[in-house]
Amino acid sequence: MSAIALTDHNTLAGAVRFYQAALEAGVKPIIGVEFTIEPVLPRLQEDAERPPHLVLLGENNEGYSNLCRLVTAARLGEARRESAFSAAYEG
């Protein structure tokens, strides 16, 4: 195995520990987040048994930084809707 990914649910709490363990094992760590999102259209909310999820992976340091920003925004209630994820984040 050359790489492994971890996606915490709405957080990056395990990222540092995971990153260090993967490097020690000689495996490339890929850090990500599984976000719970609120649909923009009420119809989609009614049809869903549970809120939809969106998995984002950070490709590099810039990607990790963007994940940190998104997690912070979500925690502050600023990025729980689909439209908040439409911004062009790279990495």
PDB file of C-alpha atoms in Angstrom:
ATOM      1  CA  MET A   1       0.000   0.000   0.000  1.00  0.00           C
ATOM      2  CA  SER A   2       1.511   3.300  -1.065  1.00  0.00           C
ATOM      3  CA  ALA A   3      -1.109   5.680   0.389  1.00  0.00           C
ATOM      4  CA  ILE A   4      -3.965   5.728   2.873  1.00  0.00           C
ATOM      5  CA  ALA A   5      -6.691   8.293   3.576  1.00  0.00           C
ATOM      6  CA  LEU A   6      -8.515   9.295   6.742  1.00  0.00           C
ATOM      7  CA  THR A   7     -11.759  11.253   6.626  1.00  0.00           C
ATOM      8  CA  ASP A   8     -13.049  12.347  10.008  1.00  0.00           C
ATOM      9  CA  HIS A   9     -16.716  13.315  10.191  1.00  0.00           C
ATOM     10  CA  ASN A  10     -17.005  17.141  10.262  1.00  0.00           C
ATOM     11  CA  THR A  11     -13.611  17.502  11.932  1.00  0.00           C
ATOM     12  CA  LEU A  12      -9.863  17.111  11.484  1.00  0.00           C
ATOM     13  CA  ALA A  13      -9.343  15.879  15.042  1.00  0.00           C
ATOM     14  CA  GLY A  14      -7.423  12.747  14.064  1.00  0.00           C
ATOM     15  CA  ALA A  15      -5.370  14.294  11.266  1.00  0.00           C
ATOM     16  CA  VAL A  16      -2.071  14.948  13.064  1.00  0.00           C
ATOM     17  CA  ARG A  17      -1.923  11.565  14.776  1.00  0.00           C
ATOM     18  CA  PHE A  18      -2.908   9.798  11.553  1.00  0.00           C
ATOM     19  CA  TYR A  19      -0.337  11.770   9.539  1.00  0.00           C
ATOM     20  CA  GLN A  20       2.495  10.877  11.915  1.00  0.00           C
ATOM     21  CA  ALA A  21       1.521   7.194  12.073  1.00  0.00           C
ATOM     22  CA  ALA A  22       1.296   6.909   8.287  1.00  0.00           C
ATOM     23  CA  LEU A  23       4.729   8.480   7.811  1.00  0.00           C
ATOM     24  CA  GLU A  24       6.224   6.139  10.417  1.00  0.00           C
ATOM     25  CA  ALA A  25       4.744   3.201   8.488  1.00  0.00           C
ATOM     26  CA  GLY A  26       6.203   4.494   5.223  1.00  0.00           C
ATOM     27  CA  VAL A  27       2.789   5.212   3.710  1.00  0.00           C
ATOM     28  CA  LYS A  28       1.667   8.496   2.134  1.00  0.00           C
ATOM     29  CA  PRO A  29      -1.069  10.047   4.315  1.00  0.00           C
ATOM     30  CA  ILE A  30      -4.079  11.664   2.656  1.00  0.00           C
ATOM     31  CA  ILE A  31      -6.150  13.809   4.994  1.00  0.00           C
ATOM     32  CA  GLY A  32      -9.802  14.509   4.386  1.00  0.00           C
ATOM     33  CA  VAL A  33     -13.133  15.409   5.927  1.00  0.00           C
ATOM     34  CA  GLU A  34     -16.594  13.916   5.488  1.00  0.00           C
ATOM     35  CA  PHE A  35     -18.882  16.933   5.756  1.00  0.00           C
ATOM     36  CA  THR A  36     -22.574  16.731   6.572  1.00  0.00           C
ATOM     37  CA  ILE A  37     -24.280  19.279   4.363  1.00  0.00           C
ATOM     38  CA  GLU A  38     -27.718  20.820   4.298  1.00  0.00           C
ATOM     39  CA  PRO A  39     -29.314  20.779   0.841  1.00  0.00           C
ATOM     40  CA  VAL A  40     -30.130  24.178  -0.636  1.00  0.00           C
ATOM     41  CA  LEU A  41     -33.460  22.965  -1.991  1.00  0.00           C
ATOM     42  CA  PRO A  42     -36.056  22.067   0.673  1.00  0.00           C
ATOM     43  CA  ARG A  43     -37.320  19.253  -1.571  1.00  0.00           C
ATOM     44  CA  LEU A  44     -33.968  17.484  -1.276  1.00  0.00           C
ATOM     45  CA  GLN A  45     -34.093  17.774   2.509  1.00  0.00           C
ATOM     46  CA  GLU A  46     -37.525  16.174   2.654  1.00  0.00           C
ATOM     47  CA  ASP A  47     -36.492  13.275   0.411  1.00  0.00           C
ATOM     48  CA  ALA A  48     -33.361  12.411   2.357  1.00  0.00           C
ATOM     49  CA  GLU A  49     -33.514   9.918   5.215  1.00  0.00           C
ATOM     50  CA  ARG A  50     -30.392  11.539   6.580  1.00  0.00           C
ATOM     51  CA  PRO A  51     -28.455  14.617   5.502  1.00  0.00           C
ATOM     52  CA  PRO A  52     -26.159  14.121   2.502  1.00  0.00           C
ATOM     53  CA  HIS A  53     -22.420  13.921   3.020  1.00  0.00           C
ATOM     54  CA  LEU A  54     -19.563  15.316   0.986  1.00  0.00           C
ATOM     55  CA  VAL A  55     -16.053  13.848   1.213  1.00  0.00           C
ATOM     56  CA  LEU A  56     -13.167  16.215   0.471  1.00  0.00           C
ATOM     57  CA  LEU A  57      -9.503  15.175   0.384  1.00  0.00           C
ATOM     58  CA  GLY A  58      -6.530  17.490   0.730  1.00  0.00           C
ATOM     59  CA  GLU A  59      -3.989  16.888  -2.015  1.00  0.00           C
ATOM     60  CA  ASN A  60      -1.212  18.975  -0.424  1.00  0.00           C
ATOM     61  CA  ASN A  61      -0.562  21.599   2.281  1.00  0.00           C
ATOM     62  CA  GLU A  62      -2.827  24.092   0.505  1.00  0.00           C
ATOM     63  CA  GLY A  63      -5.595  21.494   0.435  1.00  0.00           C
ATOM     64  CA  TYR A  64      -5.140  20.778   4.138  1.00  0.00           C
ATOM     65  CA  SER A  65      -5.313  24.501   4.855  1.00  0.00           C
ATOM     66  CA  ASN A  66      -8.548  24.773   2.858  1.00  0.00           C
ATOM     67  CA  LEU A  67     -10.007  21.822   4.777  1.00  0.00           C
ATOM     68  CA  CYS A  68      -9.139  23.608   8.035  1.00  0.00           C
ATOM     69  CA  ARG A  69     -10.941  26.731   6.824  1.00  0.00           C
ATOM     70  CA  LEU A  70     -14.018  24.755   5.784  1.00  0.00           C
ATOM     71  CA  VAL A  71     -14.173  22.869   9.093  1.00  0.00           C
ATOM     72  CA  THR A  72     -13.905  26.152  10.984  1.00  0.00           C
ATOM     73  CA  ALA A  73     -16.601  27.759   8.837  1.00  0.00           C
ATOM     74  CA  ALA A  74     -18.874  24.743   9.340  1.00  0.00           C
ATOM     75  CA  ARG A  75     -18.356  24.846  13.104  1.00  0.00           C
ATOM     76  CA  LEU A  76     -19.293  28.519  13.090  1.00  0.00           C
ATOM     77  CA  GLY A  77     -22.404  27.716  11.053  1.00  0.00           C
ATOM     78  CA  GLU A  78     -21.127  29.462   7.939  1.00  0.00           C
ATOM     79  CA  ALA A  79     -20.620  26.502   5.604  1.00  0.00           C
ATOM     80  CA  ARG A  80     -23.257  23.849   6.151  1.00  0.00           C
ATOM     81  CA  ARG A  81     -25.088  24.428   2.866  1.00  0.00           C
ATOM     82  CA  GLU A  82     -24.167  23.113  -0.555  1.00  0.00           C
ATOM     83  CA  SER A  83     -23.572  26.645  -1.808  1.00  0.00           C
ATOM     84  CA  ALA A  84     -20.733  27.153   0.684  1.00  0.00           C
ATOM     85  CA  PHE A  85     -18.767  24.355  -0.975  1.00  0.00           C
ATOM     86  CA  SER A  86     -19.094  25.828  -4.450  1.00  0.00           C
ATOM     87  CA  ALA A  87     -16.164  28.198  -3.868  1.00  0.00           C
ATOM     88  CA  ALA A  88     -13.069  27.220  -5.841  1.00  0.00           C
ATOM     89  CA  TYR A  89     -10.827  25.481  -3.325  1.00  0.00           C
ATOM     90  CA  GLU A  90      -7.790  23.758  -4.755  1.00  0.00           C
ATOM     91  CA  GLY A  91      -5.297  21.311  -3.346  1.00  0.00           C
TER      92      GLY A  91
END
